[in-house]
């Protein structure tokens, strides 16, 4: 079952990439500049319309989908690399080794 799930994810990924490729070649936008998550979002929004449409209307909706996908390319982000460090620093406090009510009583008596 795990293998089948991986195959489904790969199939969905390839479907999205083929949509991006079609949109890029149809509207002369580089396919690598299109957003994968944006394509996924637009496809999810267009699925009910595609399912309810007739075959001639489906072609028109598909062309509209490609146009929407190609409309906003992702901007170029040169030299984008993130350092591999931990953002959160270790705290200087001790670990809680007693129940909370005992620690509260200890704080109030001190």
Backbone as JSON Lines, residues from 0, in Angstrom:
{"i":0,"aa":"X","n":[0.81,-1.19,0.0],"ca":[0.0,0.0,0.0],"c":[0.86,1.26,0.0]}
{"i":1,"aa":"X","n":[1.99,1.2,0.68],"ca":[2.89,2.36,0.7],"c":[3.41,2.65,-0.7]}
{"i":2,"aa":"X","n":[3.74,1.59,-1.4],"ca":[4.23,1.75,-2.77],"c":[3.17,2.41,-3.66]}
{"i":3,"aa":"X","n":[1.91,1.97,-3.49],"ca":[0.82,2.56,-4.27],"c":[0.65,4.04,-3.94]}
{"i":4,"aa":"X","n":[0.77,4.38,-2.67],"ca":[0.64,5.78,-2.26],"c":[1.76,6.64,-2.86]}
{"i":5,"aa":"X","n":[2.95,6.11,-2.89],"ca":[4.07,6.83,-3.51],"c":[3.82,7.02,-5.0]}
{"i":6,"aa":"X","n":[3.3,5.98,-5.65],"ca":[2.98,6.1,-7.08],"c":[1.92,7.16,-7.35]}
{"i":7,"aa":"X","n":[0.94,7.25,-6.46],"ca":[-0.11,8.26,-6.63],"c":[0.47,9.65,-6.48]}
{"i":8,"aa":"X","n":[1.35,9.84,-5.51],"ca":[1.99,11.15,-5.34],"c":[2.83,11.51,-6.56]}
{"i":9,"aa":"X","n":[3.56,10.53,-7.09],"ca":[4.36,10.79,-8.29],"c":[3.47,11.11,-9.49]}
{"i":10,"aa":"X","n":[2.35,10.42,-9.59],"ca":[1.41,10.68,-10.67],"c":[0.84,12.1,-10.57]}
{"i":11,"aa":"X","n":[0.46,12.51,-9.36],"ca":[-0.07,13.86,-9.16],"c":[1.01,14.91,-9.45]}
{"i":12,"aa":"X","n":[2.24,14.66,-9.02],"ca":[3.33,15.59,-9.29],"c":[3.56,15.73,-10.79]}
{"i":13,"aa":"X","n":[3.56,14.61,-11.5],"ca":[3.76,14.66,-12.95],"c":[2.6,15.35,-13.66]}
{"i":14,"aa":"X","n":[1.39,15.17,-13.16],"ca":[0.24,15.87,-13.73],"c":[0.41,17.38,-13.57]}
{"i":15,"aa":"X","n":[0.8,17.82,-12.39],"ca":[1.0,19.25,-12.16],"c":[2.13,19.79,-13.04]}
{"i":16,"aa":"X","n":[3.21,19.05,-13.15],"ca":[4.32,19.51,-13.98],"c":[3.93,19.55,-15.45]}
{"i":17,"aa":"X","n":[3.12,18.61,-15.9],"ca":[2.69,18.65,-17.3],"c":[1.76,19.83,-17.55]}
{"i":18,"aa":"X","n":[0.91,20.17,-16.57],"ca":[0.08,21.36,-16.7],"c":[0.95,22.62,-16.77]}
{"i":19,"aa":"X","n":[1.97,22.67,-15.94],"ca":[2.89,23.82,-15.96],"c":[3.6,23.91,-17.31]}
{"i":20,"aa":"X","n":[3.99,22.77,-17.84],"ca":[4.67,22.74,-19.14],"c":[3.74,23.22,-20.26]}
{"i":21,"aa":"X","n":[2.5,22.72,-20.25],"ca":[1.52,23.15,-21.25],"c":[1.26,24.65,-21.15]}
{"i":22,"aa":"X","n":[1.09,25.14,-19.93],"ca":[0.84,26.58,-19.75],"c":[2.04,27.4,-20.21]}
{"i":23,"aa":"X","n":[3.24,26.93,-19.91],"ca":[4.44,27.66,-20.31],"c":[4.63,27.7,-21.81]}
{"i":24,"aa":"X","n":[4.43,26.58,-22.47],"ca":[4.62,26.56,-23.92],"c":[3.49,27.27,-24.65]}
{"i":25,"aa":"X","n":[2.28,27.22,-24.12],"ca":[1.15,27.89,-24.77],"c":[1.26,29.41,-24.67]}
{"i":26,"aa":"X","n":[1.69,29.9,-23.52],"ca":[1.73,31.35,-23.29],"c":[3.15,31.89,-23.19]}
{"i":27,"aa":"X","n":[4.12,31.21,-23.75],"ca":[5.53,31.61,-23.82],"c":[6.07,32.11,-22.49]}
{"i":28,"aa":"X","n":[5.78,31.37,-21.45],"ca":[6.34,31.62,-20.13],"c":[7.24,30.44,-19.8]}
{"i":29,"aa":"X","n":[8.44,30.67,-19.3],"ca":[9.29,29.53,-18.94],"c":[8.61,28.65,-17.88]}
{"i":30,"aa":"X","n":[8.55,27.38,-18.15],"ca":[7.84,26.45,-17.25],"c":[8.5,26.39,-15.87]}
{"i":31,"aa":"X","n":[9.8,26.64,-15.8],"ca":[10.48,26.62,-14.51],"c":[10.18,27.86,-13.68]}
{"i":32,"aa":"X","n":[9.56,28.86,-14.26],"ca":[9.19,30.08,-13.54],"c":[7.77,30.02,-13.0]}
{"i":33,"aa":"X","n":[7.05,28.92,-13.26],"ca":[5.68,28.8,-12.79],"c":[5.66,28.11,-11.43]}
{"i":34,"aa":"X","n":[4.67,28.45,-10.63],"ca":[4.58,27.94,-9.27],"c":[3.88,26.59,-9.23]}
{"i":35,"aa":"X","n":[4.5,25.62,-8.6],"ca":[3.91,24.29,-8.46],"c":[2.68,24.36,-7.56]}
{"i":36,"aa":"X","n":[2.79,25.03,-6.42],"ca":[1.66,25.12,-5.51],"c":[0.55,25.99,-6.08]}
{"i":37,"aa":"X","n":[0.91,27.01,-6.82],"ca":[-0.11,27.81,-7.49],"c":[-0.87,27.0,-8.52]}
{"i":38,"aa":"X","n":[-0.15,26.17,-9.26],"ca":[-0.78,25.29,-10.24],"c":[-1.72,24.31,-9.55]}
{"i":39,"aa":"X","n":[-1.29,23.75,-8.44],"ca":[-2.14,22.82,-7.67],"c":[-3.41,23.53,-7.21]}
{"i":40,"aa":"X","n":[-3.24,24.74,-6.7],"ca":[-4.39,25.5,-6.2],"c":[-5.39,25.8,-7.32]}
{"i":41,"aa":"X","n":[-4.89,26.25,-8.47],"ca":[-5.77,26.56,-9.59],"c":[-6.47,25.31,-10.12]}
{"i":42,"aa":"X","n":[-5.74,24.2,-10.19],"ca":[-6.34,22.95,-10.67],"c":[-7.47,22.51,-9.76]}
{"i":43,"aa":"X","n":[-7.26,22.58,-8.45],"ca":[-8.31,22.2,-7.49],"c":[-9.54,23.08,-7.67]}
{"i":44,"aa":"X","n":[-9.32,24.37,-7.94],"ca":[-10.46,25.27,-8.13],"c":[-11.19,25.01,-9.44]}
{"i":45,"aa":"X","n":[-10.49,24.53,-10.47],"ca":[-11.1,24.32,-11.78],"c":[-11.72,22.93,-11.94]}
{"i":46,"aa":"X","n":[-11.41,21.98,-11.09],"ca":[-11.89,20.6,-11.25],"c":[-13.42,20.51,-11.3]}
{"i":47,"aa":"X","n":[-14.17,21.18,-10.4],"ca":[-15.64,21.05,-10.5],"c":[-16.19,21.57,-11.84]}
{"i":48,"aa":"X","n":[-15.62,22.65,-12.34],"ca":[-16.08,23.18,-13.62],"c":[-15.74,22.23,-14.76]}
{"i":49,"aa":"X","n":[-14.55,21.63,-14.71],"ca":[-14.16,20.69,-15.76],"c":[-15.04,19.44,-15.75]}
{"i":50,"aa":"X","n":[-15.41,18.97,-14.57],"ca":[-16.23,17.76,-14.48],"c":[-17.66,18.01,-14.97]}
{"i":51,"aa":"X","n":[-18.18,19.22,-14.76],"ca":[-19.56,19.51,-15.12],"c":[-19.72,19.97,-16.57]}
{"i":52,"aa":"X","n":[-18.62,20.23,-17.26],"ca":[-18.71,20.82,-18.61],"c":[-18.83,19.76,-19.69]}
{"i":53,"aa":"X","n":[-19.34,20.19,-20.83],"ca":[-19.38,19.33,-22.02],"c":[-17.99,19.34,-22.64]}
{"i":54,"aa":"X","n":[-17.79,18.53,-23.66],"ca":[-16.44,18.39,-24.23],"c":[-15.95,19.67,-24.88]}
{"i":55,"aa":"X","n":[-16.82,20.42,-25.56],"ca":[-16.37,21.67,-26.2],"c":[-16.1,22.74,-25.16]}
{"i":56,"aa":"X","n":[-16.94,22.79,-24.15],"ca":[-16.73,23.78,-23.09],"c":[-15.5,23.41,-22.24]}
{"i":57,"aa":"X","n":[-15.25,22.11,-22.11],"ca":[-14.1,21.64,-21.34],"c":[-12.79,22.13,-21.95]}
{"i":58,"aa":"X","n":[-12.71,22.16,-23.28],"ca":[-11.49,22.67,-23.94],"c":[-11.29,24.15,-23.63]}
{"i":59,"aa":"X","n":[-12.37,24.91,-23.63],"ca":[-12.28,26.34,-23.32],"c":[-11.86,26.56,-21.87]}
{"i":60,"aa":"X","n":[-12.42,25.77,-20.95],"ca":[-12.06,25.88,-19.53],"c":[-10.6,25.48,-19.33]}
{"i":61,"aa":"X","n":[-10.15,24.46,-20.05],"ca":[-8.75,24.03,-19.95],"c":[-7.81,25.14,-20.43]}
{"i":62,"aa":"X","n":[-8.15,25.8,-21.52],"ca":[-7.32,26.92,-22.0],"c":[-7.31,28.06,-20.98]}
{"i":63,"aa":"X","n":[-8.45,28.3,-20.34],"ca":[-8.51,29.33,-19.29],"c":[-7.64,28.93,-18.11]}
{"i":64,"aa":"X","n":[-7.66,27.66,-17.75],"ca":[-6.81,27.16,-16.67],"c":[-5.35,27.4,-17.0]}
{"i":65,"aa":"X","n":[-4.94,27.08,-18.23],"ca":[-3.55,27.3,-18.62],"c":[-3.18,28.78,-18.56]}
{"i":66,"aa":"X","n":[-4.11,29.62,-18.97],"ca":[-3.86,31.06,-18.94],"c":[-3.68,31.56,-17.51]}
{"i":67,"aa":"X","n":[-4.52,31.06,-16.6],"ca":[-4.43,31.46,-15.19],"c":[-3.1,30.98,-14.59]}
{"i":68,"aa":"X","n":[-2.69,29.77,-14.95],"ca":[-1.44,29.22,-14.42],"c":[-0.25,30.05,-14.9]}
{"i":69,"aa":"X","n":[-0.26,30.43,-16.19],"ca":[0.87,31.15,-16.76],"c":[0.84,32.63,-16.45]}
{"i":70,"aa":"X","n":[-0.23,33.11,-15.84],"ca":[-0.4,34.55,-15.63],"c":[0.64,35.15,-14.69]}
{"i":71,"aa":"X","n":[0.98,34.46,-13.6],"ca":[1.9,35.0,-12.61],"c":[3.12,34.11,-12.45]}
{"i":72,"aa":"X","n":[4.18,34.37,-13.21],"ca":[5.39,33.58,-13.0],"c":[6.09,33.98,-11.7]}
{"i":73,"aa":"X","n":[6.8,33.05,-11.13],"ca":[7.57,33.31,-9.92],"c":[8.79,34.13,-10.31]}
{"i":74,"aa":"X","n":[9.1,35.14,-9.53],"ca":[10.23,35.99,-9.86],"c":[11.55,35.24,-9.68]}
{"i":75,"aa":"X","n":[12.57,35.73,-10.36],"ca":[13.89,35.12,-10.28],"c":[14.49,35.39,-8.9]}
{"i":76,"aa":"X","n":[15.03,34.36,-8.27],"ca":[15.61,34.51,-6.94],"c":[17.06,34.01,-6.97]}
{"i":77,"aa":"X","n":[17.98,34.83,-7.49],"ca":[19.36,34.36,-7.61],"c":[20.04,34.24,-6.24]}
{"i":78,"aa":"X","n":[20.98,33.34,-6.17],"ca":[21.8,33.11,-4.97],"c":[20.93,32.88,-3.74]}
{"i":79,"aa":"X","n":[19.88,32.14,-3.89],"ca":[19.01,31.86,-2.76],"c":[19.48,30.61,-2.06]}
{"i":80,"aa":"X","n":[20.06,30.79,-0.92],"ca":[20.46,29.64,-0.11],"c":[20.28,30.03,1.35]}
{"i":81,"aa":"X","n":[19.82,29.1,2.12],"ca":[19.55,29.34,3.52],"c":[20.58,28.58,4.36]}
{"i":82,"aa":"X","n":[21.11,29.22,5.4],"ca":[22.08,28.53,6.27],"c":[21.38,27.42,7.06]}
{"i":83,"aa":"X","n":[22.09,26.35,7.28],"ca":[21.52,25.24,8.04],"c":[21.92,25.39,9.49]}
{"i":84,"aa":"X","n":[21.17,26.19,10.21],"ca":[21.41,26.42,11.63],"c":[20.09,26.33,12.37]}
{"i":85,"aa":"X","n":[20.18,26.14,13.66],"ca":[18.98,26.13,14.48],"c":[18.65,27.55,14.89]}
{"i":86,"aa":"X","n":[17.43,27.93,14.74],"ca":[17.02,29.29,15.06],"c":[16.83,29.46,16.57]}
{"i":87,"aa":"X","n":[16.22,28.5,17.2],"ca":[15.94,28.6,18.63],"c":[17.18,28.21,19.43]}
{"i":88,"aa":"X","n":[17.5,29.04,20.38],"ca":[18.65,28.77,21.24],"c":[18.18,27.95,22.45]}
{"i":89,"aa":"X","n":[19.04,27.11,23.0],"ca":[18.66,26.38,24.21],"c":[18.44,27.36,25.37]}
{"i":90,"aa":"X","n":[17.45,27.1,26.17],"ca":[17.13,27.97,27.3],"c":[18.07,27.68,28.47]}
{"i":91,"aa":"X","n":[18.25,28.69,29.3],"ca":[19.15,28.56,30.45],"c":[18.44,28.01,31.68]}
{"i":92,"aa":"X","n":[17.17,27.64,31.55],"ca":[16.39,27.15,32.69],"c":[16.61,25.66,32.89]}
{"i":93,"aa":"X","n":[16.4,25.23,34.14],"ca":[16.51,23.82,34.47],"c":[15.28,23.08,33.97]}
{"i":94,"aa":"X","n":[15.4,21.76,33.87],"ca":[14.26,20.93,33.49],"c":[13.31,20.78,34.67]}
{"i":95,"aa":"X","n":[12.02,20.59,34.4],"ca":[11.04,20.38,35.45],"c":[11.13,18.92,35.9]}
{"i":96,"aa":"X","n":[11.61,18.73,37.1],"ca":[11.8,17.37,37.61],"c":[10.81,17.03,38.72]}
{"i":97,"aa":"X","n":[10.02,18.01,39.17],"ca":[9.01,17.8,40.2],"c":[7.65,18.18,39.62]}
{"i":98,"aa":"X","n":[6.58,17.72,40.23],"ca":[5.26,18.14,39.76],"c":[5.08,19.66,39.88]}
{"i":99,"aa":"X","n":[4.23,20.2,39.04],"ca":[4.04,21.65,38.95],"c":[3.56,22.24,40.28]}
{"i":100,"aa":"X","n":[2.65,21.55,40.96],"ca":[2.14,22.12,42.23],"c":[3.22,22.2,43.29]}
{"i":101,"aa":"X","n":[4.15,21.25,43.32],"ca":[5.26,21.31,44.27],"c":[6.18,22.48,43.94]}
{"i":102,"aa":"X","n":[6.44,22.7,42.69],"ca":[7.3,23.81,42.3],"c":[6.65,25.16,42.62]}
{"i":103,"aa":"X","n":[5.32,25.25,42.43],"ca":[4.6,26.49,42.78],"c":[4.71,26.77,44.27]}
{"i":104,"aa":"X","n":[4.5,25.72,45.07],"ca":[4.62,25.9,46.53],"c":[6.03,26.31,46.92]}
{"i":105,"aa":"X","n":[7.0,25.74,46.27],"ca":[8.4,26.07,46.54],"c":[8.69,27.54,46.19]}
{"i":106,"aa":"X","n":[8.12,28.03,45.08],"ca":[8.32,29.42,44.68],"c":[7.62,30.38,45.67]}
{"i":107,"aa":"X","n":[6.44,30.0,46.17],"ca":[5.7,30.87,47.07],"c":[6.35,30.95,48.43]}
{"i":108,"aa":"X","n":[6.97,29.9,48.88],"ca":[7.63,29.91,50.18],"c":[9.0,30.57,50.14]}
{"i":109,"aa":"X","n":[9.59,30.68,48.98],"ca":[10.93,31.25,48.88],"c":[10.94,32.75,48.94]}
